[in-house]
Amino acid sequence: MDTPNLSHMFADQLPELTVPWQAESAPSPQLLVLNEPLAQHLGLDVDWLRSTEGLEFLLGHRLPEDAQPVAMAYSGHQFGQFSPRLGDGRALLLGEITDVEGQLHDLHLKGSGPTPFSRGGDGRGAVGPMLREYLLSEAMAALGVPTTRALAVVTTGRRIQRGQVVPGAVLVRVADSHLRVGTMQYARMLDGDNDLLARLADQVIDRHYPELAQREDKYLALAGAIMDTQTATVARWMRLGFVHGVMNTDNTTLSGETIDYGPCAFLDSYDLAEVYSSIDQQGRYAFGNQPGVLGWNLARLAESMLPLFHEDPDQALSIAQDLLDSFDSRSQAAASRELAFALDVPEDAREVIAGYQALLAAHSGGNLDLTRFQRSLVTAAAGEDTQLKELLAADTKDTAGTEEQVDQWLNSWLTYSPSATRLGGIHPSYIPRNHLVEEALSLAQEGDLSAFHQLLEVVTHPFDEQLSLTRYAHPAPADFGPYRTFCGT
Ligand code: AMP
Ligand code: MG
């Protein structure tokens, strides 16, 4: 097979947001994991990818002659503090690739060596965190969450320093795009005459919201559309118990895809205050804060787009203010839509949806296993609610006296005749549970990938319940935790 074609639309149209760059060499590359279904979807030949040439392609060392790999520039509010120049400190956009359906995707490396944005970092990735992103992002995709994807993990043969010496690795990432709120912030910061800002916004429309292209108020419509896709994504996180962990503006995409699987984790037990990230000491990105933080990030987006809303600054501000005033209701509507879907009831079944939210809220901070509980909705819909009630009753949080409310809620829900079959494809049996992820990664670090592959297989088929997989559906042993996760490792 010839080296696959890559386009370079981003580099061509937005050169101010790029630094032409190359991936660093790898002393002794070895393919650890390859996502064959994704590779096929991208029109890539799986056998060729496994060859020496294919491996060189995956590492950015063998690209088509006209390729223009670039490090992307962006800003970001990190824990509320503005960093004007972040950018790809250990990543590289190889170019765009067209899938078999004609859709364009970014082909991007993470851990490909230092760039002008590295700010003292080594630009590399450690094998554990790169495998972790592979596992988590592929699980999210299988769960129906908009997300960047993982095409491959390749170890480089380089030993890198992470407290101890560990094997270095590159993650090959695929995304609808890597445009972020922080990209818009960077363009706003650079731009004197707003030409760059408009070119960036036009590319976002072109790639993600083409239906807006002809609208007179297309930039305001764009900001609204980003609000809608992002609120839908975060509503899905909330339904599944996903804690992103580092919702900085550089980690909030304009496409609505979940990006950056550094410190993320799924809830071990339902707790709106849960924080796993070791650096999030104030709990800014706690599970229950995520919808609100998204609102904060989108306010930064609207600020950066002000000149596109109106040439008169006062009018631009008032337009942005109206947009941001709509955030709460749009976010709540997204949450309701998500729960209507998850309960298989119509969106106007307000009482059932609010009752479900209240039921979960009453259990926040106890030890309710959200995944098992929601999976028990499947059998409850078929008329067997013993497991659902047992799981609620076993919660260590004192919810005495709520049994009657549970019965009432169940009755009102069942009047809508939710379909057990449909619910079985919505509520997973298997998520990447923290103790299983840690077990698989520590074995992988010692060179044994069998547990990793088994877990990957299970979490990428999250609805296919099997008795032999019971261990994957059970909570962590009592002595596991408190669980801590890490950024940028
Ligand atoms: P993240 O926490 O992954 O969103 O990263 C925030 C910023 O730090 C981005 O600009 C990254 O490119 C940069 N960064 C993270 N890890 C490294 C590293 N090992 N070397 C250089 N830059 C890094
Ligand atoms: Mg990031």
Short mmCIF file of C-alpha atoms and ligand atoms in Angstrom, two decimals:
data_model
loop_
_atom_site.label_atom_id
_atom_site.label_comp_id
_atom_site.label_asym_id
_atom_site.label_seq_id
_atom_site.Cartn_x
_atom_site.Cartn_y
_atom_site.Cartn_z
CA MET A 1 0.00 0.00 0.00
CA ASP A 2 1.13 3.56 -0.70
CA THR A 3 1.45 5.98 2.16
CA PRO A 4 -2.11 7.19 2.83
CA ASN A 5 -3.16 10.65 1.69
CA LEU A 6 -3.38 13.41 4.23
CA SER A 7 -4.82 16.85 3.59
CA HIS A 8 -3.58 19.97 5.35
CA MET A 9 -6.57 22.23 5.47
CA PHE A 10 -5.86 23.47 8.99
CA ALA A 11 -2.25 24.34 8.17
CA ASP A 12 -3.28 26.01 4.89
CA GLN A 13 -6.19 28.06 6.15
CA LEU A 14 -4.92 28.97 9.60
CA PRO A 15 -1.11 29.18 9.39
CA GLU A 16 -1.05 31.66 12.29
CA LEU A 17 -2.28 28.86 14.55
CA THR A 18 0.46 26.43 13.59
CA VAL A 19 4.17 25.81 13.82
CA PRO A 20 5.46 23.43 11.12
CA TRP A 21 7.07 20.60 13.05
CA GLN A 22 8.24 16.99 12.89
CA ALA A 23 7.80 14.04 15.20
CA GLU A 24 11.01 13.04 16.94
CA SER A 25 12.66 9.77 15.98
CA ALA A 26 11.94 6.56 17.87
CA PRO A 27 14.92 4.31 18.67
CA SER A 28 13.02 1.05 18.55
CA PRO A 29 9.30 1.33 17.78
CA GLN A 30 6.87 -1.42 18.55
CA LEU A 31 3.14 -1.51 17.87
CA LEU A 32 1.32 -2.28 21.14
CA VAL A 33 -2.33 -1.86 20.17
CA LEU A 34 -4.02 -1.18 16.86
CA ASN A 35 -7.68 -0.30 16.52
CA GLU A 36 -8.51 -2.39 13.46
CA PRO A 37 -12.18 -1.39 13.04
CA LEU A 38 -11.24 2.30 13.26
CA ALA A 39 -8.32 1.80 10.85
CA GLN A 40 -10.68 0.18 8.35
CA HIS A 41 -13.18 2.98 8.75
CA LEU A 42 -10.40 5.41 7.90
CA GLY A 43 -9.63 3.40 4.76
CA LEU A 44 -6.28 2.24 6.13
CA ASP A 45 -4.89 -1.21 5.37
CA VAL A 46 -4.49 -3.05 8.66
CA ASP A 47 -1.72 -5.37 7.44
CA TRP A 48 0.21 -2.43 6.04
CA LEU A 49 -0.14 -0.50 9.32
CA ARG A 50 1.45 -3.46 11.04
CA SER A 51 4.43 -3.42 8.62
CA THR A 52 7.63 -1.43 9.17
CA GLU A 53 6.39 1.26 6.74
CA GLY A 54 3.00 1.37 8.46
CA LEU A 55 4.63 1.82 11.82
CA GLU A 56 6.72 4.66 10.41
CA PHE A 57 3.52 6.27 9.16
CA LEU A 58 1.85 5.92 12.57
CA LEU A 59 4.81 7.68 14.17
CA GLY A 60 4.81 10.51 11.64
CA HIS A 61 8.15 9.44 10.14
CA ARG A 62 6.80 8.38 6.74
CA LEU A 63 4.25 10.86 5.48
CA PRO A 64 3.05 11.72 1.97
CA GLU A 65 5.44 14.14 0.24
CA ASP A 66 3.10 17.10 0.47
CA ALA A 67 2.22 16.53 4.15
CA GLN A 68 2.51 19.51 6.48
CA PRO A 69 2.65 18.25 10.05
CA VAL A 70 2.17 21.07 12.56
CA ALA A 71 2.07 21.72 16.26
CA MET A 72 -1.19 23.56 16.94
CA ALA A 73 -1.27 26.78 18.96
CA TYR A 74 -3.94 27.51 21.53
CA SER A 75 -4.50 29.34 24.79
CA GLY A 76 -6.37 28.05 27.80
CA HIS A 77 -7.83 28.90 31.15
CA GLN A 78 -6.29 26.28 33.41
CA PHE A 79 -8.18 26.07 36.70
CA GLY A 80 -9.43 29.58 35.99
CA GLN A 81 -6.00 31.10 35.19
CA PHE A 82 -5.40 32.29 31.65
CA SER A 83 -2.33 30.82 29.92
CA PRO A 84 -1.98 32.75 26.67
CA ARG A 85 0.30 30.26 24.92
CA LEU A 86 -0.26 26.58 25.60
CA GLY A 87 -0.40 24.68 22.32
CA ASP A 88 0.71 21.17 21.41
CA GLY A 89 3.55 20.69 23.88
CA ARG A 90 3.79 17.00 23.14
CA ALA A 91 1.50 16.53 20.21
CA LEU A 92 1.49 16.93 16.47
CA LEU A 93 -1.23 17.23 13.86
CA LEU A 94 -0.08 14.99 10.99
CA GLY A 95 -2.92 16.20 8.78
CA GLU A 96 -6.50 15.34 7.97
CA ILE A 97 -7.65 11.96 6.72
CA THR A 98 -10.89 11.19 4.88
CA ASP A 99 -12.80 8.11 6.03
CA VAL A 100 -14.66 5.66 3.80
CA GLU A 101 -17.81 7.75 4.13
CA GLY A 102 -16.06 10.93 3.04
CA GLN A 103 -15.82 12.47 6.52
CA LEU A 104 -12.70 14.38 7.46
CA HIS A 105 -10.78 13.62 10.68
CA ASP A 106 -7.61 14.92 12.26
CA LEU A 107 -4.79 12.41 12.54
CA HIS A 108 -2.85 13.49 15.57
CA LEU A 109 0.01 12.18 17.68
CA LYS A 110 0.35 12.54 21.43
CA GLY A 111 3.80 11.94 22.93
CA SER A 112 5.66 12.69 19.67
CA GLY A 113 8.45 14.75 21.22
CA PRO A 114 9.12 18.33 22.28
CA THR A 115 7.79 21.29 20.29
CA PRO A 116 8.11 25.07 20.65
CA PHE A 117 5.13 24.79 23.05
CA SER A 118 6.74 22.32 25.44
CA ARG A 119 7.53 24.87 28.18
CA GLY A 120 10.17 22.69 29.82
CA GLY A 121 8.25 19.42 29.42
CA ASP A 122 9.87 16.51 27.61
CA GLY A 123 7.14 16.27 24.95
CA ARG A 124 6.76 12.55 25.53
CA GLY A 125 4.14 10.17 26.77
CA ALA A 126 4.52 7.23 29.13
CA VAL A 127 3.09 3.91 28.05
CA GLY A 128 0.65 3.65 31.00
CA PRO A 129 -1.18 6.96 30.38
CA MET A 130 -1.24 6.43 26.59
CA LEU A 131 -2.85 3.00 27.05
CA ARG A 132 -5.20 4.54 29.59
CA GLU A 133 -6.40 7.11 27.06
CA TYR A 134 -6.83 4.36 24.47
CA LEU A 135 -8.97 2.29 26.82
CA LEU A 136 -11.07 5.13 28.21
CA SER A 137 -11.71 6.90 24.92
CA GLU A 138 -12.68 3.68 23.14
CA ALA A 139 -15.00 2.77 26.03
CA MET A 140 -16.60 6.21 25.75
CA ALA A 141 -17.10 5.78 21.99
CA ALA A 142 -18.77 2.40 22.59
CA LEU A 143 -21.02 4.02 25.20
CA GLY A 144 -22.18 6.53 22.61
CA VAL A 145 -20.32 9.56 23.94
CA PRO A 146 -18.90 12.01 21.37
CA THR A 147 -15.16 11.61 21.78
CA THR A 148 -11.75 11.61 20.18
CA ARG A 149 -10.72 8.08 19.23
CA ALA A 150 -7.58 6.02 19.63
CA LEU A 151 -6.09 4.43 16.52
CA ALA A 152 -2.92 2.97 18.02
CA VAL A 153 -0.36 3.00 20.79
CA VAL A 154 3.26 2.55 19.73
CA THR A 155 6.12 2.26 22.21
CA THR A 156 9.14 4.22 21.06
CA GLY A 157 11.90 2.22 22.72
CA ARG A 158 12.91 5.37 24.59
CA ARG A 159 13.01 5.25 28.39
CA ILE A 160 11.54 8.35 29.95
CA GLN A 161 11.58 9.87 33.45
CA ARG A 162 8.29 9.94 35.35
CA GLY A 163 9.47 9.75 38.93
CA GLN A 164 10.86 6.41 37.84
CA VAL A 165 12.10 5.37 34.42
CA VAL A 166 9.23 4.08 32.23
CA PRO A 167 8.80 3.15 28.57
CA GLY A 168 7.85 6.03 26.26
CA ALA A 169 4.91 5.68 23.89
CA VAL A 170 2.95 7.57 21.27
CA LEU A 171 -0.84 7.58 21.06
CA VAL A 172 -2.24 8.01 17.56
CA ARG A 173 -5.43 9.96 18.06
CA VAL A 174 -8.28 10.61 15.65
CA ALA A 175 -10.77 13.45 16.11
CA ASP A 176 -13.36 15.33 14.09
CA SER A 177 -11.01 18.18 14.90
CA HIS A 178 -8.71 19.45 17.63
CA LEU A 179 -10.27 22.91 17.66
CA ARG A 180 -10.91 24.04 21.21
CA VAL A 181 -12.32 26.98 23.11
CA GLY A 182 -8.64 27.75 23.71
CA THR A 183 -8.05 27.92 19.94
CA MET A 184 -10.63 30.69 19.64
CA GLN A 185 -9.07 32.44 22.66
CA TYR A 186 -5.65 32.31 20.99
CA ALA A 187 -7.01 33.67 17.69
CA ARG A 188 -8.73 36.51 19.53
CA MET A 189 -5.52 37.35 21.33
CA LEU A 190 -3.46 37.48 18.11
CA ASP A 191 -5.95 39.19 15.92
CA GLY A 192 -5.87 42.90 15.24
CA ASP A 193 -8.45 43.06 12.47
CA ASN A 194 -10.50 39.97 13.30
CA ASP A 195 -9.67 38.31 9.99
CA LEU A 196 -8.06 35.32 11.70
CA LEU A 197 -10.93 34.97 14.14
CA ALA A 198 -13.43 34.91 11.26
CA ARG A 199 -11.34 32.39 9.29
CA LEU A 200 -11.20 30.13 12.33
CA ALA A 201 -14.94 30.43 12.96
CA ASP A 202 -15.59 29.70 9.27
CA GLN A 203 -13.50 26.56 9.48
CA VAL A 204 -15.41 25.42 12.57
CA ILE A 205 -18.68 25.97 10.69
CA ASP A 206 -17.36 24.22 7.62
CA ARG A 207 -16.17 21.18 9.57
CA HIS A 208 -18.80 20.80 12.27
CA TYR A 209 -21.85 22.97 11.60
CA PRO A 210 -22.13 23.33 7.79
CA GLU A 211 -25.87 23.96 8.07
CA LEU A 212 -25.06 27.40 9.52
CA ALA A 213 -22.88 28.57 6.63
CA GLN A 214 -25.56 30.60 4.86
CA ARG A 215 -27.02 32.25 7.92
CA GLU A 216 -26.67 35.97 8.30
CA ASP A 217 -25.98 35.64 12.03
CA LYS A 218 -23.75 32.60 11.45
CA TYR A 219 -21.21 33.39 14.17
CA LEU A 220 -23.81 33.85 16.86
CA ALA A 221 -25.52 30.69 15.61
CA LEU A 222 -22.15 28.95 15.81
CA ALA A 223 -21.66 29.91 19.44
CA GLY A 224 -25.19 28.63 20.17
CA ALA A 225 -24.56 25.38 18.29
CA ILE A 226 -21.34 24.76 20.23
CA MET A 227 -23.33 25.36 23.41
CA ASP A 228 -25.87 22.76 22.31
CA THR A 229 -23.36 20.06 21.32
CA GLN A 230 -21.27 20.58 24.45
CA THR A 231 -24.25 20.59 26.84
CA ALA A 232 -25.41 17.33 25.22
CA THR A 233 -21.96 15.78 25.67
CA VAL A 234 -21.68 16.82 29.31
CA ALA A 235 -25.25 15.61 29.98
CA ARG A 236 -24.15 12.21 28.72
CA TRP A 237 -21.08 12.27 31.01
CA MET A 238 -23.40 13.04 33.91
CA ARG A 239 -25.70 10.16 33.03
CA LEU A 240 -22.80 7.71 32.84
CA GLY A 241 -20.91 8.96 35.90
CA PHE A 242 -17.89 10.21 33.95
CA VAL A 243 -15.61 12.70 35.70
CA HIS A 244 -13.43 14.50 33.14
CA GLY A 245 -11.14 15.93 35.77
CA VAL A 246 -9.50 18.78 33.86
CA MET A 247 -12.15 20.86 32.10
CA ASN A 248 -9.81 23.70 31.20
CA THR A 249 -10.85 25.77 28.18
CA ASP A 250 -8.11 24.11 26.13
CA ASN A 251 -9.79 20.78 26.86
CA THR A 252 -13.26 21.88 25.70
CA THR A 253 -13.68 21.18 22.00
CA LEU A 254 -15.72 23.18 19.50
CA SER A 255 -16.99 19.94 17.92
CA GLY A 256 -18.51 18.65 21.16
CA GLU A 257 -16.11 15.72 21.37
CA THR A 258 -14.71 14.69 24.74
CA ILE A 259 -10.96 15.29 24.66
CA ASP A 260 -7.99 14.75 26.96
CA TYR A 261 -8.17 11.59 29.00
CA GLY A 262 -5.50 12.50 31.54
CA PRO A 263 -7.06 12.49 35.00
CA CYS A 264 -10.59 11.29 34.08
CA ALA A 265 -12.37 8.40 35.81
CA PHE A 266 -15.80 6.85 36.11
CA LEU A 267 -17.50 7.12 39.51
CA ASP A 268 -16.92 4.23 41.90
CA SER A 269 -20.03 5.34 43.73
CA TYR A 270 -22.51 8.09 43.07
CA ASP A 271 -21.24 11.33 44.52
CA LEU A 272 -21.77 14.79 43.08
CA ALA A 273 -18.76 16.02 45.06
CA GLU A 274 -16.38 13.33 43.76
CA VAL A 275 -12.92 14.48 42.61
CA TYR A 276 -10.24 12.03 41.43
CA SER A 277 -7.60 14.35 40.03
CA SER A 278 -4.68 14.81 42.41
CA ILE A 279 -4.19 18.46 41.38
CA ASP A 280 -7.84 19.52 41.69
CA GLN A 281 -7.57 20.40 45.35
CA GLN A 282 -10.48 22.85 45.39
CA GLY A 283 -12.79 20.44 43.61
CA ARG A 284 -13.34 22.91 40.77
CA TYR A 285 -13.93 19.99 38.39
CA ALA A 286 -15.88 17.77 40.79
CA PHE A 287 -18.44 15.45 39.13
CA GLY A 288 -21.46 17.60 39.97
CA ASN A 289 -19.76 20.85 38.92
CA GLN A 290 -19.24 19.79 35.32
CA PRO A 291 -22.33 21.38 33.74
CA GLY A 292 -21.58 24.67 35.52
CA VAL A 293 -17.92 24.62 34.51
CA LEU A 294 -18.99 24.10 30.92
CA GLY A 295 -21.05 27.29 31.25
CA TRP A 296 -17.97 29.11 32.51
CA ASN A 297 -15.88 27.80 29.60
CA LEU A 298 -18.53 28.80 27.09
CA ALA A 299 -18.57 32.30 28.57
CA ARG A 300 -14.86 32.45 27.72
CA LEU A 301 -15.73 31.27 24.20
CA ALA A 302 -18.36 33.98 23.79
CA GLU A 303 -15.89 36.61 25.05
CA SER A 304 -13.33 35.53 22.51
CA MET A 305 -15.92 35.69 19.70
CA LEU A 306 -17.28 39.17 20.62
CA PRO A 307 -15.97 41.00 17.52
CA LEU A 308 -17.74 38.42 15.35
CA PHE A 309 -21.12 39.12 16.93
CA HIS A 310 -21.24 42.84 16.15
CA GLU A 311 -18.80 45.57 15.14
CA ASP A 312 -20.10 47.80 17.90
CA PRO A 313 -18.55 46.51 21.15
CA ASP A 314 -21.57 47.39 23.32
CA GLN A 315 -23.96 45.63 20.99
CA ALA A 316 -21.62 42.66 20.74
CA LEU A 317 -21.57 42.42 24.51
CA SER A 318 -25.32 42.55 24.81
CA ILE A 319 -25.67 39.81 22.15
CA ALA A 320 -23.17 37.65 24.04
CA GLN A 321 -24.95 38.31 27.32
CA ASP A 322 -28.27 37.15 25.88
CA LEU A 323 -26.60 34.01 24.60
CA LEU A 324 -24.99 33.26 27.96
CA ASP A 325 -28.26 33.96 29.76
CA SER A 326 -29.71 31.06 27.79
CA PHE A 327 -27.05 28.64 29.05
CA ASP A 328 -28.80 27.41 32.19
CA SER A 329 -32.03 26.57 30.45
CA ARG A 330 -30.20 24.94 27.53
CA SER A 331 -28.07 22.90 29.91
CA GLN A 332 -31.12 21.79 31.90
CA ALA A 333 -32.94 20.93 28.68
CA ALA A 334 -29.94 18.81 27.60
CA ALA A 335 -29.98 17.00 30.96
CA SER A 336 -33.71 16.32 30.66
CA ARG A 337 -33.35 15.10 27.08
CA GLU A 338 -30.57 12.75 28.16
CA LEU A 339 -32.64 11.32 30.99
CA ALA A 340 -35.74 11.01 28.82
CA PHE A 341 -33.59 8.91 26.49
CA ALA A 342 -32.10 6.94 29.40
CA LEU A 343 -35.53 6.16 30.87
CA ASP A 344 -37.17 5.64 27.48
CA VAL A 345 -39.89 8.18 28.23
CA PRO A 346 -41.02 11.22 26.23
CA GLU A 347 -39.25 14.51 26.93
CA ASP A 348 -42.39 15.97 28.44
CA ALA A 349 -42.53 13.25 31.13
CA ARG A 350 -41.25 15.91 33.52
CA GLU A 351 -42.33 14.30 36.78
CA VAL A 352 -40.65 10.99 36.01
CA ILE A 353 -37.44 12.73 34.95
CA ALA A 354 -37.38 15.06 37.96
CA GLY A 355 -38.24 12.13 40.24
CA TYR A 356 -35.31 10.18 38.88
CA GLN A 357 -32.96 13.12 39.41
CA ALA A 358 -34.23 13.48 42.97
CA LEU A 359 -33.77 9.76 43.61
CA LEU A 360 -30.13 9.88 42.51
CA ALA A 361 -29.47 13.13 44.38
CA ALA A 362 -30.74 11.52 47.59
CA HIS A 363 -28.05 8.84 47.18
CA SER A 364 -25.18 11.21 46.38
CA GLY A 365 -22.29 10.64 48.75
CA GLY A 366 -23.24 7.09 49.74
CA ASN A 367 -21.94 3.99 48.01
CA LEU A 368 -24.52 3.48 45.29
CA ASP A 369 -22.94 1.89 42.22
CA LEU A 370 -24.44 4.05 39.47
CA THR A 371 -23.67 1.62 36.65
CA ARG A 372 -25.21 -1.41 38.34
CA PHE A 373 -28.16 0.64 39.50
CA GLN A 374 -28.91 1.97 36.03
CA ARG A 375 -28.43 -1.47 34.51
CA SER A 376 -31.05 -2.73 36.96
CA LEU A 377 -33.53 -0.40 35.22
CA VAL A 378 -33.45 -2.89 32.35
CA THR A 379 -34.90 -5.72 34.43
CA ALA A 380 -37.16 -3.29 36.30
CA ALA A 381 -38.66 -2.26 32.97
CA ALA A 382 -39.42 -5.93 32.38
CA GLY A 383 -41.30 -6.04 35.70
CA GLU A 384 -38.55 -7.40 38.00
CA ASP A 385 -37.43 -4.68 40.39
CA THR A 386 -35.81 -6.76 43.16
CA GLN A 387 -32.24 -5.94 42.17
CA LEU A 388 -32.98 -2.24 41.76
CA LYS A 389 -34.46 -2.07 45.25
CA GLU A 390 -31.67 -4.14 46.77
CA LEU A 391 -29.04 -1.83 45.33
CA LEU A 392 -30.81 1.22 46.72
CA ALA A 393 -31.37 -0.41 50.11
CA ALA A 394 -27.70 -1.45 50.37
CA ASP A 395 -26.55 2.17 50.15
CA THR A 396 -24.62 3.18 53.26
CA LYS A 397 -26.15 6.62 53.02
CA ASP A 398 -29.18 6.91 55.26
CA THR A 399 -32.17 7.12 52.97
CA ALA A 400 -34.58 5.44 55.37
CA GLY A 401 -38.20 6.16 54.64
CA THR A 402 -37.67 6.63 50.91
CA GLU A 403 -38.89 3.13 49.96
CA GLU A 404 -42.34 4.50 49.38
CA GLN A 405 -40.98 7.22 47.09
CA VAL A 406 -39.05 4.60 45.13
CA ASP A 407 -42.25 2.60 44.65
CA GLN A 408 -44.13 5.68 43.59
CA TRP A 409 -41.43 6.64 41.14
CA LEU A 410 -41.28 3.12 39.70
CA ASN A 411 -45.03 3.08 39.21
CA SER A 412 -45.12 6.42 37.49
CA TRP A 413 -42.17 5.42 35.27
CA LEU A 414 -43.74 2.10 34.29
CA THR A 415 -46.93 3.82 33.10
CA TYR A 416 -44.81 4.88 30.11
CA SER A 417 -44.04 1.22 29.29
CA PRO A 418 -40.28 1.69 28.81
CA SER A 419 -38.76 -0.98 26.58
CA ALA A 420 -36.35 -3.34 28.35
CA THR A 421 -34.71 -4.09 25.02
CA ARG A 422 -34.05 -0.44 24.30
CA LEU A 423 -32.79 0.18 27.84
CA GLY A 424 -30.45 -2.80 27.48
CA GLY A 425 -28.64 -0.89 24.74
CA ILE A 426 -28.47 2.34 26.75
CA HIS A 427 -27.35 1.26 30.23
CA PRO A 428 -24.01 -0.53 30.15
CA SER A 429 -23.10 -3.59 32.15
CA TYR A 430 -19.46 -2.70 31.77
CA ILE A 431 -17.53 0.53 32.17
CA PRO A 432 -13.77 0.88 32.71
CA ARG A 433 -13.91 0.54 36.48
CA ASN A 434 -10.98 2.18 38.21
CA HIS A 435 -9.62 -0.92 39.91
CA LEU A 436 -9.77 -2.89 36.64
CA VAL A 437 -8.05 -0.11 34.71
CA GLU A 438 -5.26 0.06 37.29
CA GLU A 439 -4.84 -3.70 37.30
CA ALA A 440 -4.64 -3.85 33.48
CA LEU A 441 -2.22 -0.93 33.27
CA SER A 442 0.17 -2.14 35.92
CA LEU A 443 0.41 -5.51 34.18
CA ALA A 444 0.85 -3.76 30.82
CA GLN A 445 3.69 -1.71 32.23
CA GLU A 446 5.44 -4.98 33.06
CA GLY A 447 4.94 -6.09 29.48
CA ASP A 448 1.85 -8.29 29.92
CA LEU A 449 -0.99 -6.88 27.81
CA SER A 450 -3.43 -9.75 28.24
CA ALA A 451 -5.51 -8.06 30.97
CA PHE A 452 -5.52 -4.82 28.95
CA HIS A 453 -6.86 -6.59 25.86
CA GLN A 454 -9.50 -8.45 27.87
CA LEU A 455 -10.71 -5.27 29.54
CA LEU A 456 -10.67 -3.40 26.22
CA GLU A 457 -12.81 -6.12 24.65
CA VAL A 458 -15.31 -5.96 27.52
CA VAL A 459 -15.65 -2.17 27.72
CA THR A 460 -15.94 -1.77 23.97
CA HIS A 461 -18.97 -4.13 24.08
CA PRO A 462 -20.52 -2.55 27.15
CA PHE A 463 -24.07 -3.80 26.63
CA ASP A 464 -23.28 -7.48 25.90
CA GLU A 465 -23.89 -8.88 29.35
CA GLN A 466 -22.34 -12.30 29.95
CA LEU A 467 -22.23 -14.41 33.09
CA SER A 468 -18.55 -15.19 32.56
CA LEU A 469 -17.78 -11.47 32.81
CA THR A 470 -19.35 -10.89 36.24
CA ARG A 471 -16.05 -9.72 37.66
CA TYR A 472 -16.08 -6.76 35.25
CA ALA A 473 -19.53 -5.66 36.42
CA HIS A 474 -18.74 -5.63 40.12
CA PRO A 475 -17.58 -2.74 42.25
CA ALA A 476 -14.02 -2.41 43.49
CA PRO A 477 -12.99 -4.48 46.50
CA ALA A 478 -13.49 -2.62 49.79
CA ASP A 479 -9.77 -1.99 50.23
CA PHE A 480 -9.46 -0.16 46.87
CA GLY A 481 -8.99 3.59 47.01
CA PRO A 482 -9.10 6.45 47.65
CA TYR A 483 -8.47 6.58 43.93
CA ARG A 484 -6.19 9.32 42.58
CA THR A 485 -5.54 10.29 38.97
CA PHE A 486 -2.86 12.45 37.35
CA CYS A 487 -2.61 15.02 34.51
CA GLY A 488 -0.06 15.31 31.75
CA THR A 489 1.78 12.16 32.75
P1 AMP B 1 -3.14 18.68 29.31
O1 AMP B 1 -3.14 18.69 30.79
O2 AMP B 1 -2.81 17.34 28.71
O3 AMP B 1 -4.35 19.31 28.70
O4 AMP B 1 -1.90 19.57 28.86
C1 AMP B 1 -1.82 20.95 29.08
C2 AMP B 1 -0.64 21.52 28.34
O5 AMP B 1 0.58 20.92 28.79
C3 AMP B 1 -0.67 21.28 26.83
O6 AMP B 1 -0.14 22.43 26.23
C4 AMP B 1 0.25 20.09 26.67
O7 AMP B 1 0.79 20.04 25.37
C5 AMP B 1 1.30 20.36 27.72
N1 AMP B 1 1.99 19.12 28.16
C6 AMP B 1 1.48 18.10 28.87
N2 AMP B 1 2.42 17.15 29.09
C7 AMP B 1 3.56 17.57 28.48
C8 AMP B 1 4.88 17.03 28.33
N3 AMP B 1 5.24 15.86 28.84
N4 AMP B 1 5.78 17.77 27.63
C9 AMP B 1 5.44 18.95 27.09
N5 AMP B 1 4.23 19.51 27.19
C10 AMP B 1 3.28 18.83 27.88
MG MG B 2 -5.14 19.00 26.83
#
